[in-house]
Short mmCIF file of C-alpha atoms in Angstrom, two decimals:
data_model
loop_
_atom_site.label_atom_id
_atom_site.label_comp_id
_atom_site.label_asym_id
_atom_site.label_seq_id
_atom_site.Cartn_x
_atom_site.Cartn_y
_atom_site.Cartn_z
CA UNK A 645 -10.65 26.80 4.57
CA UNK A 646 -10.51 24.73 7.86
CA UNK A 647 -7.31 22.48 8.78
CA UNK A 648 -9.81 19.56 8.75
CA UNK A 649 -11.14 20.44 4.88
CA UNK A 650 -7.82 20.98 4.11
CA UNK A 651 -6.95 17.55 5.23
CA UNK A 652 -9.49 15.89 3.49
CA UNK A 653 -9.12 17.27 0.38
CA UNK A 654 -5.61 15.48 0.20
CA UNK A 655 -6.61 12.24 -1.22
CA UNK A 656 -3.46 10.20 -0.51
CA UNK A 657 -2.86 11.62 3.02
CA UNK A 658 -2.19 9.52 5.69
CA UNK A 659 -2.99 9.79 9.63
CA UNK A 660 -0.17 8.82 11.67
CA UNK A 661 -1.78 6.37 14.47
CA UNK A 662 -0.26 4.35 17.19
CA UNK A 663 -2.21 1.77 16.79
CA UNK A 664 -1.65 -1.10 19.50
CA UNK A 665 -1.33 -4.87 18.66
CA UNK A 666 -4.46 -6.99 18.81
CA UNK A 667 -5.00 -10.67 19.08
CA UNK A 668 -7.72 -12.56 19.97
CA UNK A 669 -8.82 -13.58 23.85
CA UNK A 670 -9.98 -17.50 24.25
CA UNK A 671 -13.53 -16.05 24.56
CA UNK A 672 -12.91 -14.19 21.16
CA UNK A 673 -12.81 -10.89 22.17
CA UNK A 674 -9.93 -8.56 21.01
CA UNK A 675 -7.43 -8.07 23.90
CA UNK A 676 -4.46 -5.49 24.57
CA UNK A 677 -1.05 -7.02 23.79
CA UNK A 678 2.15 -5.42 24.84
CA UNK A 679 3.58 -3.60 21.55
CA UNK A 680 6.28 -5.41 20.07
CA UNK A 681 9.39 -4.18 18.84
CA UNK A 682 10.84 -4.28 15.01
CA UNK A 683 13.25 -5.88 13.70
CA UNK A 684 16.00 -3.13 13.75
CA UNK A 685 17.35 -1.45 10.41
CA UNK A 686 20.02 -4.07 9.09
CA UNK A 687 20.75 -1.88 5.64
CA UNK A 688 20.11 1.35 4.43
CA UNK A 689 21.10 3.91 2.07
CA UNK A 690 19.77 5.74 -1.70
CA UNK A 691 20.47 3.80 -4.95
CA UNK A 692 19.83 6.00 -8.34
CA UNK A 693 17.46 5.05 -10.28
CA UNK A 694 16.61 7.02 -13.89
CA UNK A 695 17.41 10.30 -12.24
CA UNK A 696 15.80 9.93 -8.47
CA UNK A 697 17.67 8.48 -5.91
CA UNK A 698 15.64 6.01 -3.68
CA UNK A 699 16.25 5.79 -0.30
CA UNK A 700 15.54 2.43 1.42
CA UNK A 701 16.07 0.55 4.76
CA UNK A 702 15.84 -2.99 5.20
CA UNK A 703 15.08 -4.59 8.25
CA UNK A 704 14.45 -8.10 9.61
CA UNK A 705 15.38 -11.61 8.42
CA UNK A 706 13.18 -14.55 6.06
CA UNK A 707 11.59 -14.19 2.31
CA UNK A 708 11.65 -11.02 1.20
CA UNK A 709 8.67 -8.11 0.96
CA UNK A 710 9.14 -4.91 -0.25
CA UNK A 711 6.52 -2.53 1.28
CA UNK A 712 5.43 0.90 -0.57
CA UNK A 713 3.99 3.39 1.37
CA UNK A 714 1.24 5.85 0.59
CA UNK A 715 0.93 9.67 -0.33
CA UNK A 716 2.64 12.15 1.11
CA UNK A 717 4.31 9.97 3.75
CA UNK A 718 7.37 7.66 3.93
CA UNK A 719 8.48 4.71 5.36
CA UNK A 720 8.02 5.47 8.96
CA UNK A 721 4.25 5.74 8.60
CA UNK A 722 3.84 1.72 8.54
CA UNK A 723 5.60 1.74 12.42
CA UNK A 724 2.73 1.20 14.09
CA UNK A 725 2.30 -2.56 11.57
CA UNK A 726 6.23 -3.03 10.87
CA UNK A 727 6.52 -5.57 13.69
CA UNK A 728 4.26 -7.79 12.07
CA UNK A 729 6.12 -7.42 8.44
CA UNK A 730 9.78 -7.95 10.09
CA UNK A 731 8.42 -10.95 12.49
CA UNK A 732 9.87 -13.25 10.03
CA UNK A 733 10.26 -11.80 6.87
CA UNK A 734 13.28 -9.33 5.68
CA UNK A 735 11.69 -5.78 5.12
CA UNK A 736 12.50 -3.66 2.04
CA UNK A 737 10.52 -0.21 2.62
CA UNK A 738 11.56 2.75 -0.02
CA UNK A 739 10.57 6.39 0.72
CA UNK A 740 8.97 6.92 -2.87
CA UNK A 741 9.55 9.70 -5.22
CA UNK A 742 9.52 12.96 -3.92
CA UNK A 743 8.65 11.34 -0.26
CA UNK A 744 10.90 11.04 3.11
CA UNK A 745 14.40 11.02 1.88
CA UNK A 746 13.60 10.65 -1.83
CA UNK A 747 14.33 14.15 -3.34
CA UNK A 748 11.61 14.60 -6.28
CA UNK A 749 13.74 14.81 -9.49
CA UNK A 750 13.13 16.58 -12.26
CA UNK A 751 10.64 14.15 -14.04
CA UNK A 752 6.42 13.77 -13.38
CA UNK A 753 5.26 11.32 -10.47
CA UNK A 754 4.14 8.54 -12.66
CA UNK A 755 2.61 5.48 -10.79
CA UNK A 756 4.17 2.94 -14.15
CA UNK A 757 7.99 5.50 -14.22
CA UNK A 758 8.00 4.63 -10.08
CA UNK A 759 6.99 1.18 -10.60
CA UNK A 760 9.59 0.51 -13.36
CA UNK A 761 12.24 2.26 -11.49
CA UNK A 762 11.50 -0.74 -8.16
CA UNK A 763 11.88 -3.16 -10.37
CA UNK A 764 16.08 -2.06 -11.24
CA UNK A 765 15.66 -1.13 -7.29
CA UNK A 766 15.26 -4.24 -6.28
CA UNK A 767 17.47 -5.90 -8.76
CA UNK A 768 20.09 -3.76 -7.71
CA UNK A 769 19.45 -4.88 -3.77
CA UNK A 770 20.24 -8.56 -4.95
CA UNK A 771 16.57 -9.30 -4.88
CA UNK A 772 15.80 -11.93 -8.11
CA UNK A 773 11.95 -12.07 -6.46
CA UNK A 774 9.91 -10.59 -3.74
CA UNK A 775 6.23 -10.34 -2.21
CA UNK A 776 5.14 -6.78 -2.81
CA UNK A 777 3.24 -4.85 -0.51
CA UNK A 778 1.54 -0.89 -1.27
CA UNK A 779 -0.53 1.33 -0.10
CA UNK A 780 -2.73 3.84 -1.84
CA UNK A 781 -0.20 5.53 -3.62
CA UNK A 782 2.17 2.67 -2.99
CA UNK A 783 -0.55 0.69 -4.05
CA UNK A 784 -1.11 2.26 -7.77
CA UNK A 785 3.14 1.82 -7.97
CA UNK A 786 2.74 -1.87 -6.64
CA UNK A 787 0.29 -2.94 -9.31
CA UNK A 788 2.25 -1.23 -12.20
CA UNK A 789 5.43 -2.91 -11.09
CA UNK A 790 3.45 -6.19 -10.78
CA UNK A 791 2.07 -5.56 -14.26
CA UNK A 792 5.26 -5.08 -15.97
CA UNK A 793 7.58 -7.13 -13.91
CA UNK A 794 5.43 -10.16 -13.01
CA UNK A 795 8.81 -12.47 -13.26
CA UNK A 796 10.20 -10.54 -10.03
CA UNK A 797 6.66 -10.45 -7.69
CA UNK A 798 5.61 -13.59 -5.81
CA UNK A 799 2.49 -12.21 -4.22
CA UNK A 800 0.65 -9.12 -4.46
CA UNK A 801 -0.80 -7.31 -1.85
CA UNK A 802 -2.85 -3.89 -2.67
CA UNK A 803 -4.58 -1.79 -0.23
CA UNK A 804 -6.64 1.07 -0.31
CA UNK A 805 -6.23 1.82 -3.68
CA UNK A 806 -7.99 1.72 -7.27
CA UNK A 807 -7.31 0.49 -10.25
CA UNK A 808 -8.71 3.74 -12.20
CA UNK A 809 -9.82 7.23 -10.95
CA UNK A 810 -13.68 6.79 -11.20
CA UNK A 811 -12.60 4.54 -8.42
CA UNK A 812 -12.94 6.95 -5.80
CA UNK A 813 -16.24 8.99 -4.36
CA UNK A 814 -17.03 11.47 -6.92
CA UNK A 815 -17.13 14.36 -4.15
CA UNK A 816 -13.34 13.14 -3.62
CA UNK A 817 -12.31 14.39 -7.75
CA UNK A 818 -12.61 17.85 -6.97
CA UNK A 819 -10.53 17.68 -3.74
CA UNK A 820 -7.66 15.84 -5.30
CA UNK A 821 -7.79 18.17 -8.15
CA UNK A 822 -7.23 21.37 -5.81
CA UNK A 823 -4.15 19.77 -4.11
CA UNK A 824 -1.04 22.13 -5.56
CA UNK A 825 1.34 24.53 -3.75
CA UNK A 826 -0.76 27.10 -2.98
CA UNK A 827 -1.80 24.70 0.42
CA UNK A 828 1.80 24.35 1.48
CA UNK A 829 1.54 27.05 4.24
CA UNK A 830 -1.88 26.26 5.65
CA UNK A 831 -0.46 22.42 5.65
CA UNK A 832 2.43 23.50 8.45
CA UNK A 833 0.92 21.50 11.66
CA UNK A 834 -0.39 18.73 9.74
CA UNK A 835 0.86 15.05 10.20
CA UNK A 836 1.70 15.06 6.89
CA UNK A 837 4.13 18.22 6.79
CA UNK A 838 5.91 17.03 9.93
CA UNK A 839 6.90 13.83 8.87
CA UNK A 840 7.81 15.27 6.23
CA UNK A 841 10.39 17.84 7.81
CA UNK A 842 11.21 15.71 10.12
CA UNK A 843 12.74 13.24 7.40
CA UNK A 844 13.12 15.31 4.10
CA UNK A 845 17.15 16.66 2.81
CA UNK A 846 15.35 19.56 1.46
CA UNK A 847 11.78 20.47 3.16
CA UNK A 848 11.88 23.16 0.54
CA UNK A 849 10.37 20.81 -1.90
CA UNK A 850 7.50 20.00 -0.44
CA UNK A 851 5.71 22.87 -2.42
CA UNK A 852 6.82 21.11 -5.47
CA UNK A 853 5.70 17.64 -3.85
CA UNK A 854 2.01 19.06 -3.40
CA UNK A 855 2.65 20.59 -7.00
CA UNK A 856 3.66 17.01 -8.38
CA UNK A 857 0.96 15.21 -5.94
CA UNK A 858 -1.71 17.06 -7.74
CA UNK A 859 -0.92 16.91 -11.29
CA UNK A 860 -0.62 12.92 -10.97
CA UNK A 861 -4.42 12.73 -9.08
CA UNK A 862 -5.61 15.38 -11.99
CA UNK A 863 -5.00 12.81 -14.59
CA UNK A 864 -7.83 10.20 -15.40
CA UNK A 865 -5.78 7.17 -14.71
CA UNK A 866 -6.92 3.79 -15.83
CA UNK A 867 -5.01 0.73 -15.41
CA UNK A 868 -7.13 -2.09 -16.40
CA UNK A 869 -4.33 -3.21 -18.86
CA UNK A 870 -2.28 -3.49 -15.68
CA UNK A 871 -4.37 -5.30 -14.01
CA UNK A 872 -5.01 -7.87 -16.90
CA UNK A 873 -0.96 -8.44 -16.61
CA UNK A 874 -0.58 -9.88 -13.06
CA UNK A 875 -0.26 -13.30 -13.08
CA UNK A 876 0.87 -13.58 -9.83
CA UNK A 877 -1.78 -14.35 -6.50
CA UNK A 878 -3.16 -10.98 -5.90
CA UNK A 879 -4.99 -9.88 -2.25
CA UNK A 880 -6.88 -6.52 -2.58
CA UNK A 881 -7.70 -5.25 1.18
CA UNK A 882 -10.03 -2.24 2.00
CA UNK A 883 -11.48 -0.45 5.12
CA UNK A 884 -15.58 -0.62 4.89
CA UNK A 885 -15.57 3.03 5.03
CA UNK A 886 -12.66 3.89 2.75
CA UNK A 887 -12.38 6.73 -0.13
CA UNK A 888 -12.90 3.75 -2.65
CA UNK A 889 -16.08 3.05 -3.99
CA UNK A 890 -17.41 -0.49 -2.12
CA UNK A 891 -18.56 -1.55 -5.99
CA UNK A 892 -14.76 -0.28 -7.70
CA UNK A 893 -13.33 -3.01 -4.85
CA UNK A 894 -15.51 -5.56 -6.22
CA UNK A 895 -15.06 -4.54 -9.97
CA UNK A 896 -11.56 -5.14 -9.57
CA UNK A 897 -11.78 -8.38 -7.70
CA UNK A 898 -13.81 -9.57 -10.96
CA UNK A 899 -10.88 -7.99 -13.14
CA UNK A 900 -8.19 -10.62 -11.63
CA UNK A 901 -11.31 -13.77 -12.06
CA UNK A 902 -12.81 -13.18 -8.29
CA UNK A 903 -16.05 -13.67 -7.43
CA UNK A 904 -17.49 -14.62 -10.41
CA UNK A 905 -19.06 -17.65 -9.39
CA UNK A 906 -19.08 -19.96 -6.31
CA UNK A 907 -16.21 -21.50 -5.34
CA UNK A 908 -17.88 -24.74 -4.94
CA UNK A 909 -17.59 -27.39 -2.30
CA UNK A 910 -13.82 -28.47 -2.92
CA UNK A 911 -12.87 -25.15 -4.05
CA UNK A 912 -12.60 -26.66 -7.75
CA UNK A 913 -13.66 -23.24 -8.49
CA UNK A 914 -11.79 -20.71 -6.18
CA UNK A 915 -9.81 -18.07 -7.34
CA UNK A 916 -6.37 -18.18 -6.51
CA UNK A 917 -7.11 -14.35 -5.43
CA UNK A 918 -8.46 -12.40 -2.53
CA UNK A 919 -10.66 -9.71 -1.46
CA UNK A 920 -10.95 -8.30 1.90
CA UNK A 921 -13.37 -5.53 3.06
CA UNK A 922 -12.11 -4.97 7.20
CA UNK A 923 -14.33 -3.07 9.49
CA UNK A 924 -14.43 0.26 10.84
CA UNK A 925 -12.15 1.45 8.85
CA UNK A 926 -11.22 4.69 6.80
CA UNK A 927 -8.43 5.25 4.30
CA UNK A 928 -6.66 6.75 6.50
CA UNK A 929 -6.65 3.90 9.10
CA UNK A 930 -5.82 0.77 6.93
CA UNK A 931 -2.68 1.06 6.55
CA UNK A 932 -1.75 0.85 10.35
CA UNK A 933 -4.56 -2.01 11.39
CA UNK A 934 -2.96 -4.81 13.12
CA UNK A 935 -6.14 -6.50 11.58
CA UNK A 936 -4.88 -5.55 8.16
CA UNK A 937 -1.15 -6.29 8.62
CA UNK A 938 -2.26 -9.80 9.99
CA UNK A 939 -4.29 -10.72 7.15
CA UNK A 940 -1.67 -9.41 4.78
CA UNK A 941 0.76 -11.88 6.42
CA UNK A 942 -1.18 -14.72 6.16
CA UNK A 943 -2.21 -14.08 2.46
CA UNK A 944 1.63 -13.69 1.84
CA UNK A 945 2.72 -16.27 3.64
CA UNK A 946 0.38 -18.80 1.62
CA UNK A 947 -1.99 -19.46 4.40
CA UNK A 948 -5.55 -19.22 5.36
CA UNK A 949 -7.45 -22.18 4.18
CA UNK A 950 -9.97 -23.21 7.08
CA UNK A 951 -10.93 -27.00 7.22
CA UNK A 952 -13.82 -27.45 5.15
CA UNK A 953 -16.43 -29.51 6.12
CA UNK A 954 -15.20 -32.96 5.57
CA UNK A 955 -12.37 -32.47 7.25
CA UNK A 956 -14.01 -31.66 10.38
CA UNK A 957 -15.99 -34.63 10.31
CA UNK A 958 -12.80 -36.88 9.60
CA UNK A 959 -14.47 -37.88 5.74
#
């Protein structure tokens, strides 16, 4: 098996990218800005939570957004996008279970265990309610924590991730369901091994990770209950060329009352949530788009809205 077959066939993997900012010229083409820096680390530690012990940094000052990374990585994976979360909003990032500086536990990954456990996280943090922000993997733990704590989440941002299994390619099942220990050793110089070492208190595990990883992406998940649950605004962001199906994205957007109708010409009809299909993008490129990050922010923030048509003609 090839490194790059290897690499595909791990369905939450991400590519670590430094990915420059982007902002738009006065002629509307994408320019080159000098990076900027995050807001440094103003907490950090591991609370205990039902038998794992989270680790978590927080960073930044403003409302707060707790941001869930995706499979097999940690925290430092969203570095390329962070200085666009901590511009004016106070970070909370958590290495989930079994990832970073999480040590596994003895108990299943289980999306709805990891979301439930966030919820007491956060609590415990001093956090009464939050925007929530996941990835893929972090994703599937954002909506379950969303589903059954919808008292403690403001927004909801999900990207790159389904709401079920059938929502990814059907060539991708197979794949995820070969992902065990056995690929430990030929995984040594990938990006997701050595951010994994490079963080980890016991790289030992990361057999048992892959172990863990796989059993969770063999089961047939479905969490349409979940998603009939979230009451809160919802944004559900994709790449045009990620490993979810383009007609899964839209299913779900017409789960949570999307695109179901036109909005109509006050937007008496809109949906109070979003969908957002970017460009050029894989799975494993979403989560460190400035593009993405941007849009996030705005969604989060409560903005967007562009003058409709009366108000550009002062009626």
């Amino acid at each position: 098996m090839s490194k790059m077959t290897l690499i595909s066939m791990i369905a939450t993997a991400a590519a670590f990218l430094a990915a420059p900012g982007i902002s738009g010229a006065d002629n509307g083409t994408p320019v080159i800005e000098e990076k900027k820096a995050a807001a440094p680390i103003v907490r950090k530690g591991s609370l205990p939570v039902n038998g794992i012990d989270y680790y978590y940094e927080i960073r930044g000052e403003g409302e707060p957004l707790l941001l869930l990374h995706g499979g097999l990585g940690q925290i430092e994976m969203f570095a390329p996008v962070m200085p666009v979360f901590t511009d004016h909003r106070q970070v909370i990032a958590v290495d989930l279970q079994g990832h970073g500086r999480t040590p596994l536990g003895k108990r299943p990954i289980e999306l709805p265990a990891i979301g439930a456990d966030l919820a007491i996280l956060v609590k415990q943090l001093g956090y009464d309610k939050l925007d929530v922000f996941g990835y893929s993997f972090g994703g599937g733990v954002a909506l379950n924590m969303a589903a059954n704590a919808p008292d403690q989440v403001r927004r909801l941002v999900i990207l790159s991730a389904p709401y079920a299994q059938n929502g990814f390619f059907p060539e991708m099942l197979p794949q995820q369901a070969a992902v065990g220990a056995g690929m430990a050793d030929m995984m040594k110089d990938t990006p997701m091994f050595l951010s994994y070492k490079a963080v980890a208190p016991d790289v030992s595990e990361f057999p048992k990770l892959l172990d863990a990883m796989g059993a969770l992406m063999r089961e047939p998940i479905d969490y349409s209950d979940a998603v009939a649950k979230l009451t809160m605004p919802v944004m559900l962001i994709y790449g045009d060329a990620d490993m979810i199906r383009p007609e899964h994205m839209i299913d779900f957007y017409h789960k949570l009352g999307g695109g179901l109708r036109d909005a109509g010409w006050m937007r008496e009809n809109m949906s109070k949530n979003r969908l957002a299909i970017l460009p050029d993008l894989t799975h494993y490129e979403t989560f460190a788009s400035p593009l993405m990050a941007n849009m996030a922010m705005t969604f989060l923030d409560g903005g967007g809205k562009a003058p409709n048509w009366a108000e550009q003609v002062g009626k």
